[in-house]
């Protein structure tokens, strides 16, 4: 950058001596603009690291500590008590160990960028870590590999993973909305009576001005039934619920043997 600045300054000075002022001013402006925009473009996304380069940011070959998650490189140097040599999370430093953030497996053979086989819950957990690093540490660049090309643009694999994460987050939001609309029942097991299912105005952790009655509610996301508290004036209008056998359909308490 400084060499480029020196060369450009010299060129402007020479042009000023040879050409008329108005011409030299125009050319000088063009050269200055080129210098500015070239510099901005090269740094807009931070540094592009190869895997060999990232390995050096391990606190030994280089004093800085860098790690990558989903191809995003973060400077975790200020967390050296956790990430420094011989520390608990040093396994994440100098590489992309995206998979281990979720699996908790830290052996060298377990270090991998591969996450496309993760469940929705695992993808949300991984996204939680990405948000954590973006909040707590500075992102300094991107890693060439599964997630980014040499020019810093996302790979098809990276785009696919990001799409899956967005879908997983949307499912979670839908589940939250469904839990508010159809709160979970309170559950208590008794050896003699079986499972006690009941509704209150706070069951499922949802405070409300109604109680509801226990029903088997089919969740399309999990593809299974769960106990939900349903408003009594809605029990005949919802198609994906059914009564518990042997229970009073108007009671907020139900005992299920199985």
mmCIF file of N, CA and C in Angstrom, residues 47-183:
data_model
loop_
_atom_site.group_PDB
_atom_site.id
_atom_site.type_symbol
_atom_site.label_atom_id
_atom_site.label_comp_id
_atom_site.label_asym_id
_atom_site.label_seq_id
_atom_site.Cartn_x
_atom_site.Cartn_y
_atom_site.Cartn_z
ATOM 1 N N UNK A 47 -8.983 -10.085 5.254
ATOM 2 C CA UNK A 47 -7.971 -10.912 4.606
ATOM 3 C C UNK A 47 -8.546 -12.255 4.179
ATOM 4 N N UNK A 48 -8.086 -12.734 3.056
ATOM 5 C CA UNK A 48 -8.446 -14.078 2.597
ATOM 6 C C UNK A 48 -7.304 -15.006 2.989
ATOM 7 N N UNK A 49 -7.584 -15.960 3.863
ATOM 8 C CA UNK A 49 -6.557 -16.870 4.370
ATOM 9 C C UNK A 49 -6.609 -18.223 3.659
ATOM 10 N N UNK A 50 -5.429 -18.779 3.406
ATOM 11 C CA UNK A 50 -5.364 -20.182 3.026
ATOM 12 C C UNK A 50 -5.259 -20.974 4.326
ATOM 13 N N UNK A 51 -5.461 -22.267 4.262
ATOM 14 C CA UNK A 51 -5.368 -23.087 5.464
ATOM 15 C C UNK A 51 -3.955 -23.074 6.038
ATOM 16 N N UNK A 52 -2.955 -23.016 5.154
ATOM 17 C CA UNK A 52 -1.562 -22.979 5.609
ATOM 18 C C UNK A 52 -1.277 -21.675 6.336
ATOM 19 N N UNK A 53 -1.826 -20.568 5.852
ATOM 20 C CA UNK A 53 -1.616 -19.273 6.497
ATOM 21 C C UNK A 53 -2.305 -19.223 7.857
ATOM 22 N N UNK A 54 -3.529 -19.748 7.919
ATOM 23 C CA UNK A 54 -4.281 -19.716 9.174
ATOM 24 C C UNK A 54 -3.587 -20.520 10.267
ATOM 25 N N UNK A 55 -2.922 -21.604 9.892
ATOM 26 C CA UNK A 55 -2.230 -22.455 10.863
ATOM 27 C C UNK A 55 -1.187 -21.685 11.662
ATOM 28 N N UNK A 56 -0.634 -20.629 11.055
ATOM 29 C CA UNK A 56 0.442 -19.872 11.705
ATOM 30 C C UNK A 56 -0.060 -18.979 12.832
ATOM 31 N N UNK A 57 -1.364 -18.709 12.857
ATOM 32 C CA UNK A 57 -1.928 -17.836 13.902
ATOM 33 C C UNK A 57 -2.337 -18.686 15.100
ATOM 34 N N UNK A 58 -1.304 -19.269 15.727
ATOM 35 C CA UNK A 58 -1.526 -20.248 16.793
ATOM 36 C C UNK A 58 -0.941 -19.836 18.140
ATOM 37 N N UNK A 59 -0.431 -18.592 18.222
ATOM 38 C CA UNK A 59 0.165 -18.130 19.466
ATOM 39 C C UNK A 59 1.615 -18.523 19.624
ATOM 40 N N UNK A 60 2.132 -19.288 18.681
ATOM 41 C CA UNK A 60 3.541 -19.714 18.732
ATOM 42 C C UNK A 60 4.288 -19.170 17.519
ATOM 43 N N UNK A 61 3.872 -19.583 16.317
ATOM 44 C CA UNK A 61 4.473 -19.047 15.096
ATOM 45 C C UNK A 61 4.101 -17.580 14.915
ATOM 46 N N UNK A 62 2.977 -17.216 15.455
ATOM 47 C CA UNK A 62 2.491 -15.839 15.390
ATOM 48 C C UNK A 62 1.818 -15.530 16.725
ATOM 49 N N UNK A 63 2.000 -14.336 17.239
ATOM 50 C CA UNK A 63 1.453 -14.012 18.565
ATOM 51 C C UNK A 63 -0.071 -13.954 18.571
ATOM 52 N N UNK A 64 -0.675 -13.686 17.398
ATOM 53 C CA UNK A 64 -2.128 -13.637 17.327
ATOM 54 C C UNK A 64 -2.720 -15.044 17.314
ATOM 55 N N UNK A 65 -3.961 -15.137 17.800
ATOM 56 C CA UNK A 65 -4.711 -16.396 17.816
ATOM 57 C C UNK A 65 -5.951 -16.225 16.952
ATOM 58 N N UNK A 66 -6.009 -16.952 15.840
ATOM 59 C CA UNK A 66 -7.147 -16.876 14.937
ATOM 60 C C UNK A 66 -7.823 -18.246 14.859
ATOM 61 N N UNK A 67 -9.140 -18.222 14.734
ATOM 62 C CA UNK A 67 -9.892 -19.457 14.473
ATOM 63 C C UNK A 67 -10.936 -19.179 13.402
ATOM 64 N N UNK A 68 -11.422 -20.249 12.810
ATOM 65 C CA UNK A 68 -12.435 -20.118 11.762
ATOM 66 C C UNK A 68 -13.640 -20.972 12.099
ATOM 67 N N UNK A 69 -14.822 -20.421 11.826
ATOM 68 C CA UNK A 69 -16.057 -21.179 11.962
ATOM 69 C C UNK A 69 -16.928 -20.847 10.760
ATOM 70 N N UNK A 70 -17.335 -21.881 10.040
ATOM 71 C CA UNK A 70 -18.066 -21.735 8.782
ATOM 72 C C UNK A 70 -17.307 -20.826 7.812
ATOM 73 N N UNK A 71 -15.970 -20.893 7.870
ATOM 74 C CA UNK A 71 -15.142 -20.124 6.948
ATOM 75 C C UNK A 71 -14.919 -18.682 7.338
ATOM 76 N N UNK A 72 -15.490 -18.242 8.455
ATOM 77 C CA UNK A 72 -15.309 -16.880 8.944
ATOM 78 C C UNK A 72 -14.188 -16.867 9.979
ATOM 79 N N UNK A 73 -13.162 -16.053 9.750
ATOM 80 C CA UNK A 73 -11.977 -16.043 10.607
ATOM 81 C C UNK A 73 -12.085 -14.934 11.650
ATOM 82 N N UNK A 74 -11.865 -15.297 12.918
ATOM 83 C CA UNK A 74 -11.960 -14.355 14.025
ATOM 84 C C UNK A 74 -10.649 -14.293 14.801
ATOM 85 N N UNK A 75 -10.338 -13.096 15.278
ATOM 86 C CA UNK A 75 -9.162 -12.895 16.122
ATOM 87 C C UNK A 75 -9.587 -13.087 17.581
ATOM 88 N N UNK A 76 -9.125 -14.169 18.201
ATOM 89 C CA UNK A 76 -9.497 -14.470 19.592
ATOM 90 C C UNK A 76 -8.315 -14.269 20.533
ATOM 91 N N UNK A 77 -7.368 -13.440 20.119
ATOM 92 C CA UNK A 77 -6.154 -13.223 20.906
ATOM 93 C C UNK A 77 -6.459 -12.756 22.324
ATOM 94 N N UNK A 78 -7.439 -11.875 22.483
ATOM 95 C CA UNK A 78 -7.731 -11.371 23.826
ATOM 96 C C UNK A 78 -8.352 -12.445 24.724
ATOM 97 N N UNK A 79 -8.707 -13.571 24.139
ATOM 98 C CA UNK A 79 -9.211 -14.694 24.925
ATOM 99 C C UNK A 79 -8.147 -15.774 25.073
ATOM 100 N N UNK A 80 -6.864 -15.364 25.120
ATOM 101 C CA UNK A 80 -5.760 -16.327 25.125
ATOM 102 C C UNK A 80 -5.778 -17.261 26.329
ATOM 103 N N UNK A 81 -6.424 -16.863 27.415
ATOM 104 C CA UNK A 81 -6.497 -17.761 28.572
ATOM 105 C C UNK A 81 -7.371 -18.973 28.267
ATOM 106 N N UNK A 82 -8.158 -18.871 27.213
ATOM 107 C CA UNK A 82 -8.985 -19.997 26.775
ATOM 108 C C UNK A 82 -8.427 -20.653 25.509
ATOM 109 N N UNK A 83 -7.854 -19.817 24.612
ATOM 110 C CA UNK A 83 -7.449 -20.295 23.294
ATOM 111 C C UNK A 83 -5.942 -20.432 23.110
ATOM 112 N N UNK A 84 -5.156 -19.958 24.068
ATOM 113 C CA UNK A 84 -3.705 -20.003 23.937
ATOM 114 C C UNK A 84 -3.151 -21.425 23.948
ATOM 115 N N UNK A 85 -1.850 -21.572 23.666
ATOM 116 C CA UNK A 85 -1.213 -22.897 23.673
ATOM 117 C C UNK A 85 -1.462 -23.628 24.992
ATOM 118 N N UNK A 86 -1.819 -24.898 24.876
ATOM 119 C CA UNK A 86 -2.075 -25.778 26.033
ATOM 120 C C UNK A 86 -3.336 -25.419 26.816
ATOM 121 N N UNK A 87 -4.176 -24.544 26.253
ATOM 122 C CA UNK A 87 -5.430 -24.185 26.922
ATOM 123 C C UNK A 87 -6.580 -25.037 26.356
ATOM 124 N N UNK A 88 -7.709 -24.997 27.053
ATOM 125 C CA UNK A 88 -8.829 -25.898 26.763
ATOM 126 C C UNK A 88 -9.337 -25.820 25.333
ATOM 127 N N UNK A 89 -9.435 -24.602 24.776
ATOM 128 C CA UNK A 89 -10.025 -24.440 23.453
ATOM 129 C C UNK A 89 -8.986 -24.178 22.365
ATOM 130 N N UNK A 90 -7.750 -24.499 22.641
ATOM 131 C CA UNK A 90 -6.692 -24.298 21.650
ATOM 132 C C UNK A 90 -6.904 -25.142 20.402
ATOM 133 N N UNK A 91 -7.667 -26.221 20.542
ATOM 134 C CA UNK A 91 -7.932 -27.100 19.395
ATOM 135 C C UNK A 91 -8.627 -26.350 18.258
ATOM 136 N N UNK A 92 -9.344 -25.270 18.566
ATOM 137 C CA UNK A 92 -10.061 -24.519 17.547
ATOM 138 C C UNK A 92 -9.156 -23.534 16.799
ATOM 139 N N UNK A 93 -7.991 -23.249 17.368
ATOM 140 C CA UNK A 93 -7.114 -22.207 16.829
ATOM 141 C C UNK A 93 -6.339 -22.692 15.612
ATOM 142 N N UNK A 94 -6.207 -21.803 14.617
ATOM 143 C CA UNK A 94 -5.405 -22.098 13.444
ATOM 144 C C UNK A 94 -6.082 -22.991 12.428
ATOM 145 N N UNK A 95 -7.390 -23.192 12.557
ATOM 146 C CA UNK A 95 -8.088 -24.082 11.622
ATOM 147 C C UNK A 95 -9.586 -23.784 11.661
ATOM 148 N N UNK A 96 -10.311 -24.506 10.832
ATOM 149 C CA UNK A 96 -11.770 -24.447 10.868
ATOM 150 C C UNK A 96 -12.276 -25.765 11.446
ATOM 151 N N UNK A 97 -12.731 -25.712 12.681
ATOM 152 C CA UNK A 97 -13.224 -26.906 13.378
ATOM 153 C C UNK A 97 -14.725 -26.769 13.609
ATOM 154 N N UNK A 98 -15.444 -26.312 12.590
ATOM 155 C CA UNK A 98 -16.884 -26.049 12.719
ATOM 156 C C UNK A 98 -17.634 -27.223 13.322
ATOM 157 N N UNK A 99 -17.320 -28.420 12.896
ATOM 158 C CA UNK A 99 -18.043 -29.600 13.357
ATOM 159 C C UNK A 99 -17.905 -29.804 14.864
ATOM 160 N N UNK A 100 -16.704 -29.566 15.385
ATOM 161 C CA UNK A 100 -16.438 -29.817 16.803
ATOM 162 C C UNK A 100 -17.177 -28.865 17.734
ATOM 163 N N UNK A 101 -17.587 -27.694 17.222
ATOM 164 C CA UNK A 101 -18.346 -26.764 18.055
ATOM 165 C C UNK A 101 -19.662 -27.393 18.508
ATOM 166 N N UNK A 102 -20.152 -28.354 17.743
ATOM 167 C CA UNK A 102 -21.426 -28.996 18.053
ATOM 168 C C UNK A 102 -21.225 -30.397 18.626
ATOM 169 N N UNK A 103 -20.314 -31.154 18.037
ATOM 170 C CA UNK A 103 -20.122 -32.547 18.467
ATOM 171 C C UNK A 103 -19.380 -32.647 19.796
ATOM 172 N N UNK A 104 -18.538 -31.650 20.114
ATOM 173 C CA UNK A 104 -17.747 -31.710 21.334
ATOM 174 C C UNK A 104 -16.605 -32.709 21.241
ATOM 175 N N UNK A 105 -16.292 -33.146 20.036
ATOM 176 C CA UNK A 105 -15.192 -34.087 19.819
ATOM 177 C C UNK A 105 -13.978 -33.306 19.327
ATOM 178 N N UNK A 106 -12.882 -33.351 20.104
ATOM 179 C CA UNK A 106 -11.750 -32.468 19.864
ATOM 180 C C UNK A 106 -10.474 -33.162 19.412
ATOM 181 N N UNK A 107 -10.543 -34.444 19.062
ATOM 182 C CA UNK A 107 -9.363 -35.123 18.567
ATOM 183 C C UNK A 107 -8.982 -34.602 17.188
ATOM 184 N N UNK A 108 -7.703 -34.718 16.817
ATOM 185 C CA UNK A 108 -7.251 -34.216 15.518
ATOM 186 C C UNK A 108 -8.046 -34.842 14.376
ATOM 187 N N UNK A 109 -8.419 -36.117 14.555
ATOM 188 C CA UNK A 109 -9.178 -36.798 13.512
ATOM 189 C C UNK A 109 -10.623 -36.303 13.437
ATOM 190 N N UNK A 110 -11.063 -35.551 14.457
ATOM 191 C CA UNK A 110 -12.438 -35.058 14.490
ATOM 192 C C UNK A 110 -12.576 -33.651 13.909
ATOM 193 N N UNK A 111 -11.439 -32.973 13.684
ATOM 194 C CA UNK A 111 -11.475 -31.607 13.175
ATOM 195 C C UNK A 111 -11.949 -31.613 11.729
ATOM 196 N N UNK A 112 -13.065 -30.928 11.485
ATOM 197 C CA UNK A 112 -13.662 -30.959 10.147
ATOM 198 C C UNK A 112 -14.537 -29.728 9.911
ATOM 199 N N UNK A 113 -14.621 -29.329 8.646
ATOM 200 C CA UNK A 113 -15.512 -28.252 8.233
ATOM 201 C C UNK A 113 -16.896 -28.791 7.867
ATOM 202 N N UNK A 114 -17.030 -30.097 7.806
ATOM 203 C CA UNK A 114 -18.249 -30.753 7.323
ATOM 204 C C UNK A 114 -19.394 -30.635 8.325
ATOM 205 N N UNK A 115 -20.486 -29.994 7.920
ATOM 206 C CA UNK A 115 -21.641 -29.839 8.812
ATOM 207 C C UNK A 115 -22.971 -30.038 8.088
ATOM 208 N N UNK A 116 -22.921 -30.323 6.800
ATOM 209 C CA UNK A 116 -24.158 -30.335 6.011
ATOM 210 C C UNK A 116 -25.091 -31.467 6.433
ATOM 211 N N UNK A 117 -24.552 -32.451 7.166
ATOM 212 C CA UNK A 117 -25.379 -33.563 7.638
ATOM 213 C C UNK A 117 -26.009 -33.292 8.995
ATOM 214 N N UNK A 118 -25.781 -32.108 9.560
ATOM 215 C CA UNK A 118 -26.321 -31.768 10.875
ATOM 216 C C UNK A 118 -27.844 -31.679 10.851
ATOM 217 N N UNK A 119 -28.441 -31.986 12.001
ATOM 218 C CA UNK A 119 -29.887 -31.798 12.161
ATOM 219 C C UNK A 119 -30.190 -30.312 12.308
ATOM 220 N N UNK A 120 -31.454 -29.965 12.268
ATOM 221 C CA UNK A 120 -31.839 -28.558 12.431
ATOM 222 C C UNK A 120 -31.389 -28.026 13.783
ATOM 223 N N UNK A 121 -31.534 -28.835 14.814
ATOM 224 C CA UNK A 121 -31.109 -28.408 16.152
ATOM 225 C C UNK A 121 -29.602 -28.180 16.194
ATOM 226 N N UNK A 122 -28.853 -29.048 15.559
ATOM 227 C CA UNK A 122 -27.394 -28.903 15.535
ATOM 228 C C UNK A 122 -26.979 -27.669 14.728
ATOM 229 N N UNK A 123 -27.677 -27.396 13.646
ATOM 230 C CA UNK A 123 -27.385 -26.205 12.844
ATOM 231 C C UNK A 123 -27.668 -24.932 13.634
ATOM 232 N N UNK A 124 -28.730 -24.951 14.416
ATOM 233 C CA UNK A 124 -29.044 -23.780 15.248
ATOM 234 C C UNK A 124 -27.967 -23.591 16.315
ATOM 235 N N UNK A 125 -27.478 -24.700 16.859
ATOM 236 C CA UNK A 125 -26.415 -24.628 17.860
ATOM 237 C C UNK A 125 -25.152 -24.037 17.239
ATOM 238 N N UNK A 126 -24.833 -24.466 16.026
ATOM 239 C CA UNK A 126 -23.663 -23.940 15.323
ATOM 240 C C UNK A 126 -23.825 -22.452 15.039
ATOM 241 N N UNK A 127 -25.014 -22.057 14.626
ATOM 242 C CA UNK A 127 -25.284 -20.649 14.347
ATOM 243 C C UNK A 127 -25.165 -19.804 15.608
ATOM 244 N N UNK A 128 -25.516 -20.387 16.736
ATOM 245 C CA UNK A 128 -25.343 -19.701 18.023
ATOM 246 C C UNK A 128 -23.882 -19.330 18.230
ATOM 247 N N UNK A 129 -22.972 -20.257 17.902
ATOM 248 C CA UNK A 129 -21.536 -19.990 18.063
ATOM 249 C C UNK A 129 -21.063 -18.915 17.089
ATOM 250 N N UNK A 130 -21.580 -18.933 15.871
ATOM 251 C CA UNK A 130 -21.209 -17.893 14.905
ATOM 252 C C UNK A 130 -21.613 -16.520 15.439
ATOM 253 N N UNK A 131 -22.826 -16.417 15.970
ATOM 254 C CA UNK A 131 -23.306 -15.158 16.536
ATOM 255 C C UNK A 131 -22.450 -14.736 17.725
ATOM 256 N N UNK A 132 -22.046 -15.709 18.536
ATOM 257 C CA UNK A 132 -21.203 -15.425 19.696
ATOM 258 C C UNK A 132 -19.884 -14.781 19.274
ATOM 259 N N UNK A 133 -19.224 -15.380 18.292
ATOM 260 C CA UNK A 133 -17.928 -14.839 17.860
ATOM 261 C C UNK A 133 -18.076 -13.483 17.188
ATOM 262 N N UNK A 134 -19.150 -13.280 16.454
ATOM 263 C CA UNK A 134 -19.366 -11.987 15.820
ATOM 264 C C UNK A 134 -19.608 -10.892 16.853
ATOM 265 N N UNK A 135 -20.191 -11.280 17.979
ATOM 266 C CA UNK A 135 -20.464 -10.319 19.041
ATOM 267 C C UNK A 135 -19.239 -10.048 19.910
ATOM 268 N N UNK A 136 -18.483 -11.107 20.232
ATOM 269 C CA UNK A 136 -17.400 -10.993 21.209
ATOM 270 C C UNK A 136 -16.023 -10.709 20.609
ATOM 271 N N UNK A 137 -15.821 -11.051 19.335
ATOM 272 C CA UNK A 137 -14.495 -10.910 18.732
ATOM 273 C C UNK A 137 -14.591 -10.237 17.363
ATOM 274 N N UNK A 138 -13.437 -9.800 16.865
ATOM 275 C CA UNK A 138 -13.387 -9.142 15.562
ATOM 276 C C UNK A 138 -13.179 -10.166 14.447
ATOM 277 N N UNK A 139 -13.994 -10.051 13.413
ATOM 278 C CA UNK A 139 -13.778 -10.897 12.252
ATOM 279 C C UNK A 139 -12.699 -10.255 11.397
ATOM 280 N N UNK A 140 -11.672 -11.033 11.058
ATOM 281 C CA UNK A 140 -10.526 -10.487 10.333
ATOM 282 C C UNK A 140 -10.437 -10.986 8.899
ATOM 283 N N UNK A 141 -11.292 -11.910 8.515
ATOM 284 C CA UNK A 141 -11.235 -12.390 7.150
ATOM 285 C C UNK A 141 -12.038 -13.652 6.925
ATOM 286 N N UNK A 142 -11.698 -14.308 5.823
ATOM 287 C CA UNK A 142 -12.377 -15.539 5.438
ATOM 288 C C UNK A 142 -11.339 -16.600 5.080
ATOM 289 N N UNK A 143 -11.765 -17.847 5.163
ATOM 290 C CA UNK A 143 -10.867 -18.972 4.905
ATOM 291 C C UNK A 143 -11.224 -19.646 3.584
ATOM 292 N N UNK A 144 -10.226 -19.828 2.739
ATOM 293 C CA UNK A 144 -10.436 -20.544 1.487
ATOM 294 C C UNK A 144 -10.646 -22.022 1.801
ATOM 295 N N UNK A 145 -11.729 -22.566 1.331
ATOM 296 C CA UNK A 145 -12.026 -23.966 1.622
ATOM 297 C C UNK A 145 -13.451 -24.311 1.256
ATOM 298 N N UNK A 146 -14.146 -24.999 2.142
ATOM 299 C CA UNK A 146 -15.514 -25.430 1.865
ATOM 300 C C UNK A 146 -16.488 -24.274 1.709
ATOM 301 N N UNK A 147 -16.201 -23.148 2.403
ATOM 302 C CA UNK A 147 -17.202 -22.082 2.474
ATOM 303 C C UNK A 147 -16.922 -20.887 1.571
ATOM 304 N N UNK A 148 -15.641 -20.637 1.256
ATOM 305 C CA UNK A 148 -15.303 -19.478 0.433
ATOM 306 C C UNK A 148 -14.247 -19.813 -0.615
ATOM 307 N N UNK A 149 -14.401 -19.154 -1.770
ATOM 308 C CA UNK A 149 -13.400 -19.256 -2.823
ATOM 309 C C UNK A 149 -12.256 -18.282 -2.530
ATOM 310 N N UNK A 150 -11.224 -18.320 -3.375
ATOM 311 C CA UNK A 150 -10.063 -17.454 -3.221
ATOM 312 C C UNK A 150 -10.427 -15.970 -3.276
ATOM 313 N N UNK A 151 -11.485 -15.643 -4.021
ATOM 314 C CA UNK A 151 -11.897 -14.235 -4.130
ATOM 315 C C UNK A 151 -12.832 -13.800 -3.003
ATOM 316 N N UNK A 152 -13.086 -14.695 -2.040
ATOM 317 C CA UNK A 152 -13.932 -14.341 -0.905
ATOM 318 C C UNK A 152 -15.415 -14.575 -1.121
ATOM 319 N N UNK A 153 -15.781 -15.033 -2.307
ATOM 320 C CA UNK A 153 -17.198 -15.310 -2.574
ATOM 321 C C UNK A 153 -17.567 -16.697 -2.037
ATOM 322 N N UNK A 154 -18.813 -16.858 -1.571
ATOM 323 C CA UNK A 154 -19.223 -18.154 -0.997
ATOM 324 C C UNK A 154 -19.262 -19.265 -2.035
ATOM 325 N N UNK A 155 -18.885 -20.450 -1.619
ATOM 326 C CA UNK A 155 -18.950 -21.631 -2.476
ATOM 327 C C UNK A 155 -20.383 -22.162 -2.485
ATOM 328 N N UNK A 156 -20.732 -23.033 -3.429
ATOM 329 C CA UNK A 156 -22.066 -23.662 -3.407
ATOM 330 C C UNK A 156 -22.326 -24.381 -2.085
ATOM 331 N N UNK A 157 -21.279 -24.999 -1.525
ATOM 332 C CA UNK A 157 -21.430 -25.687 -0.232
ATOM 333 C C UNK A 157 -21.767 -24.672 0.860
ATOM 334 N N UNK A 158 -21.044 -23.556 0.870
ATOM 335 C CA UNK A 158 -21.300 -22.520 1.869
ATOM 336 C C UNK A 158 -22.693 -21.948 1.761
ATOM 337 N N UNK A 159 -23.149 -21.729 0.525
ATOM 338 C CA UNK A 159 -24.501 -21.214 0.311
ATOM 339 C C UNK A 159 -25.542 -22.208 0.798
ATOM 340 N N UNK A 160 -25.285 -23.501 0.552
ATOM 341 C CA UNK A 160 -26.216 -24.545 0.977
ATOM 342 C C UNK A 160 -26.326 -24.596 2.499
ATOM 343 N N UNK A 161 -25.180 -24.527 3.191
ATOM 344 C CA UNK A 161 -25.182 -24.562 4.655
ATOM 345 C C UNK A 161 -25.912 -23.344 5.219
ATOM 346 N N UNK A 162 -25.647 -22.171 4.659
ATOM 347 C CA UNK A 162 -26.328 -20.962 5.137
ATOM 348 C C UNK A 162 -27.832 -21.055 4.928
ATOM 349 N N UNK A 163 -28.240 -21.651 3.816
ATOM 350 C CA UNK A 163 -29.670 -21.837 3.543
ATOM 351 C C UNK A 163 -30.297 -22.773 4.568
ATOM 352 N N UNK A 164 -29.581 -23.867 4.881
ATOM 353 C CA UNK A 164 -30.081 -24.834 5.860
ATOM 354 C C UNK A 164 -30.191 -24.200 7.247
ATOM 355 N N UNK A 165 -29.228 -23.347 7.598
ATOM 356 C CA UNK A 165 -29.267 -22.674 8.899
ATOM 357 C C UNK A 165 -30.470 -21.731 8.976
ATOM 358 N N UNK A 166 -30.710 -20.984 7.909
ATOM 359 C CA UNK A 166 -31.865 -20.078 7.885
ATOM 360 C C UNK A 166 -33.174 -20.849 8.024
ATOM 361 N N UNK A 167 -33.248 -21.986 7.336
ATOM 362 C CA UNK A 167 -34.452 -22.819 7.425
ATOM 363 C C UNK A 167 -34.630 -23.354 8.845
ATOM 364 N N UNK A 168 -33.523 -23.770 9.478
ATOM 365 C CA UNK A 168 -33.582 -24.293 10.844
ATOM 366 C C UNK A 168 -34.053 -23.214 11.820
ATOM 367 N N UNK A 169 -33.590 -21.992 11.626
ATOM 368 C CA UNK A 169 -34.002 -20.887 12.497
ATOM 369 C C UNK A 169 -35.482 -20.558 12.297
ATOM 370 N N UNK A 170 -35.948 -20.643 11.059
ATOM 371 C CA UNK A 170 -37.368 -20.382 10.779
ATOM 372 C C UNK A 170 -38.256 -21.429 11.436
ATOM 373 N N UNK A 171 -37.799 -22.692 11.411
ATOM 374 C CA UNK A 171 -38.560 -23.764 12.062
ATOM 375 C C UNK A 171 -38.666 -23.490 13.558
ATOM 376 N N UNK A 172 -37.572 -23.034 14.148
ATOM 377 C CA UNK A 172 -37.568 -22.731 15.590
ATOM 378 C C UNK A 172 -38.542 -21.605 15.904
ATOM 379 N N UNK A 173 -38.566 -20.587 15.054
ATOM 380 C CA UNK A 173 -39.500 -19.485 15.255
ATOM 381 C C UNK A 173 -40.940 -19.978 15.146
ATOM 382 N N UNK A 174 -41.165 -20.889 14.201
ATOM 383 C CA UNK A 174 -42.513 -21.456 14.035
ATOM 384 C C UNK A 174 -42.905 -22.252 15.279
ATOM 385 N N UNK A 175 -41.950 -23.007 15.820
ATOM 386 C CA UNK A 175 -42.214 -23.800 17.021
ATOM 387 C C UNK A 175 -42.572 -22.899 18.200
ATOM 388 N N UNK A 176 -41.882 -21.760 18.299
ATOM 389 C CA UNK A 176 -42.169 -20.813 19.382
ATOM 390 C C UNK A 176 -43.586 -20.275 19.253
ATOM 391 N N UNK A 177 -43.974 -19.946 18.012
ATOM 392 C CA UNK A 177 -45.315 -19.423 17.781
ATOM 393 C C UNK A 177 -46.373 -20.480 18.095
ATOM 394 N N UNK A 178 -46.085 -21.738 17.710
ATOM 395 C CA UNK A 178 -47.029 -22.818 17.978
ATOM 396 C C UNK A 178 -47.138 -23.089 19.480
ATOM 397 N N UNK A 179 -46.005 -22.957 20.201
ATOM 398 C CA UNK A 179 -46.015 -23.178 21.649
ATOM 399 C C UNK A 179 -46.835 -22.111 22.369
ATOM 400 N N UNK A 180 -46.865 -20.913 21.810
ATOM 401 C CA UNK A 180 -47.685 -19.858 22.389
ATOM 402 C C UNK A 180 -49.166 -20.114 22.097
ATOM 403 N N UNK A 181 -49.428 -20.574 20.882
ATOM 404 C CA UNK A 181 -50.804 -20.815 20.476
ATOM 405 C C UNK A 181 -51.366 -22.081 21.102
ATOM 406 N N UNK A 182 -50.492 -23.126 21.182
ATOM 407 C CA UNK A 182 -50.880 -24.413 21.763
ATOM 408 C C UNK A 182 -49.852 -24.795 22.838
ATOM 409 N N UNK A 183 -49.940 -24.200 24.020
ATOM 410 C CA UNK A 183 -48.935 -24.423 25.072
ATOM 411 C C UNK A 183 -48.830 -25.891 25.481
#
